[in-house]
XYZ file of C-alpha atoms in Angstrom:
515
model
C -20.197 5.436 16.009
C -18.296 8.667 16.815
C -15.455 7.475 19.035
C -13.543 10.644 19.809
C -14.782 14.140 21.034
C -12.863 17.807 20.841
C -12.561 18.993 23.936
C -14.074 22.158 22.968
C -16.577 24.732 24.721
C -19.339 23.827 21.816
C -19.078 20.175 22.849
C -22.433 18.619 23.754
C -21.979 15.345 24.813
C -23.006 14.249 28.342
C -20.812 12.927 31.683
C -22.088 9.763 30.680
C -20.412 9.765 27.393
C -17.660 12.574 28.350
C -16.962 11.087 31.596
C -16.751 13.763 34.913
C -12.849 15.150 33.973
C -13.958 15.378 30.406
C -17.530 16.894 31.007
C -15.902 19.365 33.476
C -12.656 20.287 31.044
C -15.798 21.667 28.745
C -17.233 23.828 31.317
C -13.725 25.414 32.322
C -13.327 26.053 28.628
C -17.096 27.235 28.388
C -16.049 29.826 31.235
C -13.051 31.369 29.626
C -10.279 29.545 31.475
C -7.197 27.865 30.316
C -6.816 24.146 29.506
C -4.748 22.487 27.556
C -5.595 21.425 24.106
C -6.675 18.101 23.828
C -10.170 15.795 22.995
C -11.956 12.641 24.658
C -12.250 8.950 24.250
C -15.625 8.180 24.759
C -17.083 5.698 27.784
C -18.566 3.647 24.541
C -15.111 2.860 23.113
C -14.228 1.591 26.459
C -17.530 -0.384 26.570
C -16.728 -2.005 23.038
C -13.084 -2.733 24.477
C -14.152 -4.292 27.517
C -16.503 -6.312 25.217
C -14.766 -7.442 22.698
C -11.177 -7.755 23.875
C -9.655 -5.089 21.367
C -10.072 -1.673 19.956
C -13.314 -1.275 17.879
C -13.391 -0.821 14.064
C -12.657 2.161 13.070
C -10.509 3.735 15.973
C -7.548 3.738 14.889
C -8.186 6.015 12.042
C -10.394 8.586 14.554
C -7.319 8.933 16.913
C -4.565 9.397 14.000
C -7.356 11.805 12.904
C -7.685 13.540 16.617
C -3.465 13.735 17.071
C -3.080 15.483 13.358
C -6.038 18.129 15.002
C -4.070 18.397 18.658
C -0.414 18.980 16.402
C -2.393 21.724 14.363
C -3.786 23.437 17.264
C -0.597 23.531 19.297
C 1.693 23.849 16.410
C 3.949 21.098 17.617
C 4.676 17.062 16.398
C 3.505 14.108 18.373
C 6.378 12.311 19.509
C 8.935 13.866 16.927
C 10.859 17.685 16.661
C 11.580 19.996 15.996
C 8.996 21.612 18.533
C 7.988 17.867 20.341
C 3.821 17.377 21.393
C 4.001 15.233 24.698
C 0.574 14.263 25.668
C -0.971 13.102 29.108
C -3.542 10.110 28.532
C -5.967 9.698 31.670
C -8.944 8.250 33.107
C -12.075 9.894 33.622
C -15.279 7.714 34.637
C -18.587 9.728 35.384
C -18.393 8.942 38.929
C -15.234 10.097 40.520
C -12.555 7.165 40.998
C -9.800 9.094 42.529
C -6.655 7.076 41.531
C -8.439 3.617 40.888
C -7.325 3.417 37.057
C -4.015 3.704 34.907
C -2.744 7.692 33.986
C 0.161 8.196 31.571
C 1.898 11.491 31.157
C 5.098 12.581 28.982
C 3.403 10.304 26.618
C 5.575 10.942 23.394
C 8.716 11.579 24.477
C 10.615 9.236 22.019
C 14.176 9.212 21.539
C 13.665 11.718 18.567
C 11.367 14.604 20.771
C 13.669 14.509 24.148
C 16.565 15.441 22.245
C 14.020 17.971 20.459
C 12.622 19.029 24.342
C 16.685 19.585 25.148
C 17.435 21.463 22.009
C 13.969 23.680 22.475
C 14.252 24.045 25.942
C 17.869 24.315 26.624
C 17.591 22.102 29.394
C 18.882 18.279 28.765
C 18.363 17.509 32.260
C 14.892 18.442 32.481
C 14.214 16.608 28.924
C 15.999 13.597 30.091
C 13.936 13.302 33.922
C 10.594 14.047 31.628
C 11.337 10.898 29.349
C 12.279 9.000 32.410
C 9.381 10.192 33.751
C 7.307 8.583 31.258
C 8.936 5.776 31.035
C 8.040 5.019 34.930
C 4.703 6.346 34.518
C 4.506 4.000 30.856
C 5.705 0.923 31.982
C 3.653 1.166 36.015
C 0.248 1.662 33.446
C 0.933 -0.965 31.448
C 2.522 -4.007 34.152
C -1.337 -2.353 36.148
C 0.828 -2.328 39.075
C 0.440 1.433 40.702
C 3.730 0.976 43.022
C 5.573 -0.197 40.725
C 8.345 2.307 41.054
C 8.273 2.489 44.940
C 8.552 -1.649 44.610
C 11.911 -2.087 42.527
C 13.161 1.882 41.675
C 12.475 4.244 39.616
C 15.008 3.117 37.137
C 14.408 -0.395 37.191
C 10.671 0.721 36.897
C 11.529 2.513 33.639
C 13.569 -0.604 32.203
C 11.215 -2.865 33.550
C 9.547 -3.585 30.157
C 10.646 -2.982 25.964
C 8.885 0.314 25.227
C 8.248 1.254 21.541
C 10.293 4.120 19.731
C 6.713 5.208 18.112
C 4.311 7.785 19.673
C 1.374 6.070 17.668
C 2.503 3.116 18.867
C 2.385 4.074 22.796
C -0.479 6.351 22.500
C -2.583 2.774 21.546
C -1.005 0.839 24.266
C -1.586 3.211 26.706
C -5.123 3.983 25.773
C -5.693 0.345 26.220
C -4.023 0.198 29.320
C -6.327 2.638 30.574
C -9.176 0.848 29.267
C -8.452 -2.618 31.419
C -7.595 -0.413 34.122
C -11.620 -0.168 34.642
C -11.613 -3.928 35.732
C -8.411 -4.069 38.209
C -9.502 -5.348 41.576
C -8.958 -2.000 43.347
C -11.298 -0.623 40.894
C -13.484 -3.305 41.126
C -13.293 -2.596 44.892
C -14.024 0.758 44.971
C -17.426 0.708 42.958
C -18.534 -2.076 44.978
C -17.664 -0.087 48.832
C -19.328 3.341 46.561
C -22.370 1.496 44.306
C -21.568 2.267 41.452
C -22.682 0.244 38.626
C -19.951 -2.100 37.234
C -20.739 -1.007 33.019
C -20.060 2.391 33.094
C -16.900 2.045 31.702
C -14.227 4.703 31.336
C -13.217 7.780 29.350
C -10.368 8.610 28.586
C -8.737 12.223 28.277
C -5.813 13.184 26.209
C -4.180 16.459 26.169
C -1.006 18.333 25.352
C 1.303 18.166 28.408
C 2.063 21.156 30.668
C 5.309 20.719 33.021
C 4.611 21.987 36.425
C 8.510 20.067 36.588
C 9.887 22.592 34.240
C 11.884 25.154 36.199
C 11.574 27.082 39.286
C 8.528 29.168 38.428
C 6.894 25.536 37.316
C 4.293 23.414 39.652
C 1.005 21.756 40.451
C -1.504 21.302 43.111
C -5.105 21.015 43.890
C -7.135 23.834 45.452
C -10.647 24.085 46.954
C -12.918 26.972 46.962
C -13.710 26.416 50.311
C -12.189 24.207 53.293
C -12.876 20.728 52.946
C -13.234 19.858 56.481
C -14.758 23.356 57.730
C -16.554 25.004 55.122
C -14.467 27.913 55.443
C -14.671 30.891 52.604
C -10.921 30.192 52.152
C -9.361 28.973 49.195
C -7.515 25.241 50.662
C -5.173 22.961 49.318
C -1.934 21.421 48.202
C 0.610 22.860 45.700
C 3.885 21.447 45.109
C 7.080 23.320 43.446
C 8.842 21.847 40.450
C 6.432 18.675 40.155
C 3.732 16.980 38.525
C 0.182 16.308 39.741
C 0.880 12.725 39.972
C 3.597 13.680 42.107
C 0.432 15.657 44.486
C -2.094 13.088 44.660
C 0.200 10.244 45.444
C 1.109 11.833 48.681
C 4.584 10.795 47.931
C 5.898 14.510 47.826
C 6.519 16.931 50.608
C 3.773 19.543 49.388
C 3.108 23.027 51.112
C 0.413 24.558 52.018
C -1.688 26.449 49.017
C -1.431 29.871 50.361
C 2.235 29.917 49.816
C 1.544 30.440 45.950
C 0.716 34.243 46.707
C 4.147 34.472 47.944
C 6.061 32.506 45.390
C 3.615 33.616 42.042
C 1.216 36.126 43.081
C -0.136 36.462 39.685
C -0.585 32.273 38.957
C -2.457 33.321 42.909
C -4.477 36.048 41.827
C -5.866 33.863 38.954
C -6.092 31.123 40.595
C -8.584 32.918 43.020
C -10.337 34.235 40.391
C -11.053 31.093 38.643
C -12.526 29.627 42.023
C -14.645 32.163 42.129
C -15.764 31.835 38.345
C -16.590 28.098 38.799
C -18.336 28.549 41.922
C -20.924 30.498 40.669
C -20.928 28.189 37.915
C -21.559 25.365 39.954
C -23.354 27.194 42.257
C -21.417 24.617 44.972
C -17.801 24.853 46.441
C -15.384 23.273 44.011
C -11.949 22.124 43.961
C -9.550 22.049 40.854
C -6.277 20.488 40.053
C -4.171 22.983 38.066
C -0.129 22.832 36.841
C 1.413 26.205 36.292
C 4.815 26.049 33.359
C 6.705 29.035 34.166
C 4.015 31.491 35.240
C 1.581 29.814 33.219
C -1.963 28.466 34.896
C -3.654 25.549 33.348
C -6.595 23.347 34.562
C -7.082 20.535 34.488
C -9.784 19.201 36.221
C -12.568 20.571 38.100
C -15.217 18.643 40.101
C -18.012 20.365 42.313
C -19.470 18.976 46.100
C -17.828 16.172 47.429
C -17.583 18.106 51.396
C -17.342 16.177 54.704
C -20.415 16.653 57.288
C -19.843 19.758 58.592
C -18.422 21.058 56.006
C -21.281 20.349 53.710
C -23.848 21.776 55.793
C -21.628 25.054 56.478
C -21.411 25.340 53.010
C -25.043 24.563 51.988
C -26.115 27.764 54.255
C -23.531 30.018 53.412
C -24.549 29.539 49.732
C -27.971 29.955 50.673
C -27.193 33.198 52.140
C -25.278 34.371 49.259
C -28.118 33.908 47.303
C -26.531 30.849 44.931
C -29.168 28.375 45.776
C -32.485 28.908 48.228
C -32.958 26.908 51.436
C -34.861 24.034 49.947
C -32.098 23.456 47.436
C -29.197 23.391 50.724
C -31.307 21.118 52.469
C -31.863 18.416 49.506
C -28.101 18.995 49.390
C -27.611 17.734 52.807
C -27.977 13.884 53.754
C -28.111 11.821 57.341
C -24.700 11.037 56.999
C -24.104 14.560 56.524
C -25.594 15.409 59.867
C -23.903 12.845 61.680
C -20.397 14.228 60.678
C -21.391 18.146 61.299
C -21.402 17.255 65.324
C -17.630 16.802 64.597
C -16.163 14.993 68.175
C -12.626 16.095 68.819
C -10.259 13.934 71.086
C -10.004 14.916 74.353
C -6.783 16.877 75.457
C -5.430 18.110 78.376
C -3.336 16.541 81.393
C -2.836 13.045 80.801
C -2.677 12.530 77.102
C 0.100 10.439 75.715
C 0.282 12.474 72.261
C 2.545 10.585 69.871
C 2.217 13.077 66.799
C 0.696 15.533 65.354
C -0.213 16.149 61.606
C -2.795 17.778 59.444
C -6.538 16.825 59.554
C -7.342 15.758 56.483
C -11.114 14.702 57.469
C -12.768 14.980 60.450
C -13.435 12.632 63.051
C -11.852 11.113 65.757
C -11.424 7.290 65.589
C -9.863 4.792 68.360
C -8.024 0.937 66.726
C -5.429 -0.452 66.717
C -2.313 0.011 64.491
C -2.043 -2.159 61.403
C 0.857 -1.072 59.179
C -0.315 -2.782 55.894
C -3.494 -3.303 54.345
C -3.435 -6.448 54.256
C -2.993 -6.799 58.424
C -5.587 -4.321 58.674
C -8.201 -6.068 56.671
C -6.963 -9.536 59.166
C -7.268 -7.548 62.238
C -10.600 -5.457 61.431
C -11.950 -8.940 62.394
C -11.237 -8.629 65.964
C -12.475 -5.106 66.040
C -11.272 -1.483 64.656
C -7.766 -0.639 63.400
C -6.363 2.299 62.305
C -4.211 2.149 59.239
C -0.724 3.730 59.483
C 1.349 4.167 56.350
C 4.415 6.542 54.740
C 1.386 7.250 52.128
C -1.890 5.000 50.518
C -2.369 4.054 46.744
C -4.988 2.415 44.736
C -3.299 -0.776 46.589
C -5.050 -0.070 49.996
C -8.553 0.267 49.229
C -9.509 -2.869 50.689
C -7.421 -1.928 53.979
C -8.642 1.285 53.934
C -12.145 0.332 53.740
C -11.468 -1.919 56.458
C -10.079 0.896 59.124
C -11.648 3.347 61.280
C -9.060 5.559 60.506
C -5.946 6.537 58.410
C -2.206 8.331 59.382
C -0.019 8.709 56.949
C 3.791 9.813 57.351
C 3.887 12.243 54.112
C 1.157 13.621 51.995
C -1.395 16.726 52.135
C -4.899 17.014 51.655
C -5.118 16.134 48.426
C -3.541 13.243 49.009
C -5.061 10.071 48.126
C -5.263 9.011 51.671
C -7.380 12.167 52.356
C -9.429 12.013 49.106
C -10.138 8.751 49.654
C -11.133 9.512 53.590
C -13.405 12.086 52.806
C -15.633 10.089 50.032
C -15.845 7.195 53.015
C -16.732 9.869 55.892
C -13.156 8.301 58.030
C -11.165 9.954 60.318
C -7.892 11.154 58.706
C -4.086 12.598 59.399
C -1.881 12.881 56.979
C 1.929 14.542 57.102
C 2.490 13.316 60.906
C 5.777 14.853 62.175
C 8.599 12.379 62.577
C 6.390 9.298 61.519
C 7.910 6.081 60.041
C 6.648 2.911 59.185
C 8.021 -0.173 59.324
C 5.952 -3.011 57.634
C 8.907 -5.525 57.465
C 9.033 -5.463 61.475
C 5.312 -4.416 62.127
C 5.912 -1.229 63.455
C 5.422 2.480 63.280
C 7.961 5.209 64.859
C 8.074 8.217 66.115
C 11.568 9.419 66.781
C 12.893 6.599 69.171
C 9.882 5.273 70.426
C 8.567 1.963 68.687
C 4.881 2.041 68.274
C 4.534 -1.881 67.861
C 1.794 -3.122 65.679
C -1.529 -3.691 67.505
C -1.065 -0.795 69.848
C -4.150 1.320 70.797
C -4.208 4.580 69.233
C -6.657 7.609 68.662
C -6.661 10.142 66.150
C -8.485 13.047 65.665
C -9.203 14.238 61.632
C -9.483 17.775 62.732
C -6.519 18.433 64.680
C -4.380 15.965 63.317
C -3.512 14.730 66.323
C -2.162 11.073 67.025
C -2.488 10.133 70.754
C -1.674 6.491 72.543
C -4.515 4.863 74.042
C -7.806 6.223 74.269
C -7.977 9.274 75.982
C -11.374 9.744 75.383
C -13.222 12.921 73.008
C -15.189 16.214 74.021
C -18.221 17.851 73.622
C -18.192 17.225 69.664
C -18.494 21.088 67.753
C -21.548 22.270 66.759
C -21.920 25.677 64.964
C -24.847 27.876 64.087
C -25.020 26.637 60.496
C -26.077 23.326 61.493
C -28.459 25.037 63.774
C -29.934 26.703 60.922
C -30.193 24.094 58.586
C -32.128 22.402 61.055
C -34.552 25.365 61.857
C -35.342 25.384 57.762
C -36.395 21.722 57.976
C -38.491 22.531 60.748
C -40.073 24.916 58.329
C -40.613 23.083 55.102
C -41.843 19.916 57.950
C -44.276 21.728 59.832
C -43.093 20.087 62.754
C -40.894 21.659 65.499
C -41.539 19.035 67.890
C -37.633 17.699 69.762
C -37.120 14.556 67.831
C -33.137 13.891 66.370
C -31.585 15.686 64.089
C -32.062 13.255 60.799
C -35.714 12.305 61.623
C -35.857 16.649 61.252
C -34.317 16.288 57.964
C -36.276 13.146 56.616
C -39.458 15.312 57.505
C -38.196 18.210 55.341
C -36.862 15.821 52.406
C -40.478 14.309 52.489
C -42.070 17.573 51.896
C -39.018 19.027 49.330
């Protein structure tokens, strides 16, 4: 049994085997774009894991093997100097899992290759918050508790548990950390709310690091090819100065908007763009990709196509249809009943009247009226008695089973590439992340908004396109409707035969039936 892959463009093996990160890391490299070096742990050495309670026969020798071929083709040693490899080790099932299972970076950064990092780098200070980096990121993989460093400190986090001076050593522990990581309960949870099948198993990628923490021409982020929540032609996302993509997707970090690259780096901008364009075409679907950039540098490191809110979806399926990247019969297969029932998009009703508490960004549309729960766990309790809306600083793996239970989601910091937003838009819920002056309280039950005290169990509303957060219910509009929608709708009629008035997703079903 081969239980490693290069992650190379001649590599053949499927998303099944690959998993969806590693699968898509092949296309980027297939396209001519950069990614660091690095190869794949099959799904099937998680599978034999999961089975048999250790690492199968014969792995130990392919991954010794697959580090010697990742030293030779960056010209640097794993976990030693003078010019120190640091490696990232993370998850990648075939069906996206945003943030579910266990991620490692720095991995490598013994005692030996930080002083190395200083002495190359001529920066202790960045070497030293790398390894400490790790060590956080090490010991949270390994105790399978995701907040580990918000619970007791960053320090404490780091200290929390004896971490070997060996990169061999911590490469092992870590790919097995990743490896139970597939059976944690918010896993668990999430393929249960999503259906998918509990044997997949993992993959599990490992590449040579790139520090978007480096210096001040250093950074990371996640940008779509189109807006998320409108379909627009726009490039969209997050990108975040000086940090690392956990640093993105946890929502922890104040990010900025993605346009503000072209100021800072105009040329990571102008191939960023490019890129987007490349996959697209690929894909022949909007995409989004997370990238790091190490002092002017661009790297990828993930791409995944689809994955749009209603509208969006359905803007996007006929603008790609008129570009000529798929034909009508292939947007409308695209588009589902759930699709259709987000594109009429409500919006919250505004004018006189409205007690609006906040406003932040819309991270997916919707509007959605609860109450306010300011844990998961009181929002799971008090989905009983009808809807809540979930308000925290940010979400993690943690809250699935409290964000499964609300109508809706605020969060206090984050973007929309948060995991409160990702997580949003794969359950169709109304989302605002980033809402100005927001704090939560969970010790006294309580949100606030400058000096006003939003007590738990207050009525709120919240509109996902907007991102506003009003008191009450004040009630939504005439939802939005474009042409695109419209047109969709007119090609079903087509392919069905029928233009009789009849709701939007019997329309559809008629066309599926005949596609």
């Amino acid at each position: 049994m081969r239980w490693i892959h290069p992650l190379a463009p001649g590599a053949r093996e499927s998303a099944d085997v690959l998993g969806g990160k590693g699968h898509g890391l092949v296309v980027l490299r297939r396209l001519g774009l950069p990614v660091p070096a690095g190869f794949v742990i099959g799904a099937p050495a998680c599978r034999a894991f999961l089975r048999d309670g250790r690492l199968p026969e014969g792995f130990d020798a392919d991954l010794s093997a697959a580090v010697r071929r990742l030293e030779a083709a960056t010209g640097r040693r794993f976990g030693a100097g003078p010019r120190p490899l640091a490696v990232s080790v993370r998850s990648g099932a075939a069906v996206s899992m945003p943030g579910m299972m266990s991620t490692v970076l720095d991995l490598g950064l013994t005692t030996e290759a930080t002083a190395a990092l200083a002495a190359e780098t001529g920066d202790p200070v960045f070497a030293d918050e790398t390894r400490r980096r790790f060590l956080m990121s090490f010991a949270t993989a390994t105790n399978g508790i995701p907040d580990l460093a918000d619970a007791v400190g960053a320090d404490a986090a780091a200290a929390a548990m004896a971490v070997p001076d060996d990169a061999m050593s911590l490469l092992r522990a870590a790919v097995r950390a990743v490896f139970s990581s597939w059976n944690n309960p918010r896993a668990v949870t999430y393929r249960e709310l999503h259906g998918v099948p509990h044997d997949l198993g993992t993959a599990v990628i490992v590449q040579a690091m790139v520090f978007g923490n480096r210096d001040g021409r250093s950074g990371t982020g996640v940008a779509f090819s189109r807006d998320p929540n409108t379909g627009g032609r726009t490039p969209f996302g997050d990108v975040l100065f000086g940090g690392q993509g956990e640093d993105v997707v946890s929502g922890r970090s104040s990010t900025r908007p993605l346009s503000e690259l072209a100021d800072r780096e105009p040329a990571v901008w102008e191939r960023l763009v490019a890129a987007l364009h490349r996959v697209e075409r690929h894909y022949r679907d909007a995409c989004h990709v997370e990238f790091t950039f190490e002092t002017g540098d661009l790297w990828f490191l993930q791409v995944r196509p689809g994955g749009l809110a209603g509208r969006a979806a359905v803007r996007v399926a006929v603008d790609l249809a008129d570009e000529g990247l798929i034909d009508r019969r292939t947007a409308l297969r695209r588009i589902s009943p759930r699709h259709l029932r987000g594109a009429r998009t409500p919006r919250i009703r505004t004018g006189l009247g409205i007690d609006l508490l906040t406003r932040g960004r819309g991270a997916c549309p919707g509007v959605a009226t609860g109450r306010v729960a300011v844990t998961a766990d009181r929002a799971v309790r008090m989905a009983a008695e009808g809807p809540v809306i979930l308000v925290r600083p940010v979400t993690s793996p943690l809250d699935m089973h409290g964000l499964a239970a609300a109508s809706g989601v605020v969060t206090s910091r984050g973007g929309p590439a948060s995991h409160a937003a990702v997580v949003a838009r794969a359950m169709g819920k109304a989302a605002v992340v980033d809402a100005a002056g927001l704090t939560v309280d969970a010790g006294a039950g309580c949100a606030r908004v400058g000096d006003r005290v939003v007590p738990e169990g207050t009525l709120i509303t919240i509109d996902g396109t907007g991102g506003e957060v009003a008191a009450g219910d004040p009630g939504v509009g005439a939802a939005l409707v474009d042409e695109h929608l419209h047109r969709l709708l007119d090609w079903a009629d087509e392919v069905s035969g029928d233009r009789s008035a009849r709701p939007d997703d019997e329309r559809l079903s008629a066309a599926h039936a005949r596609l």
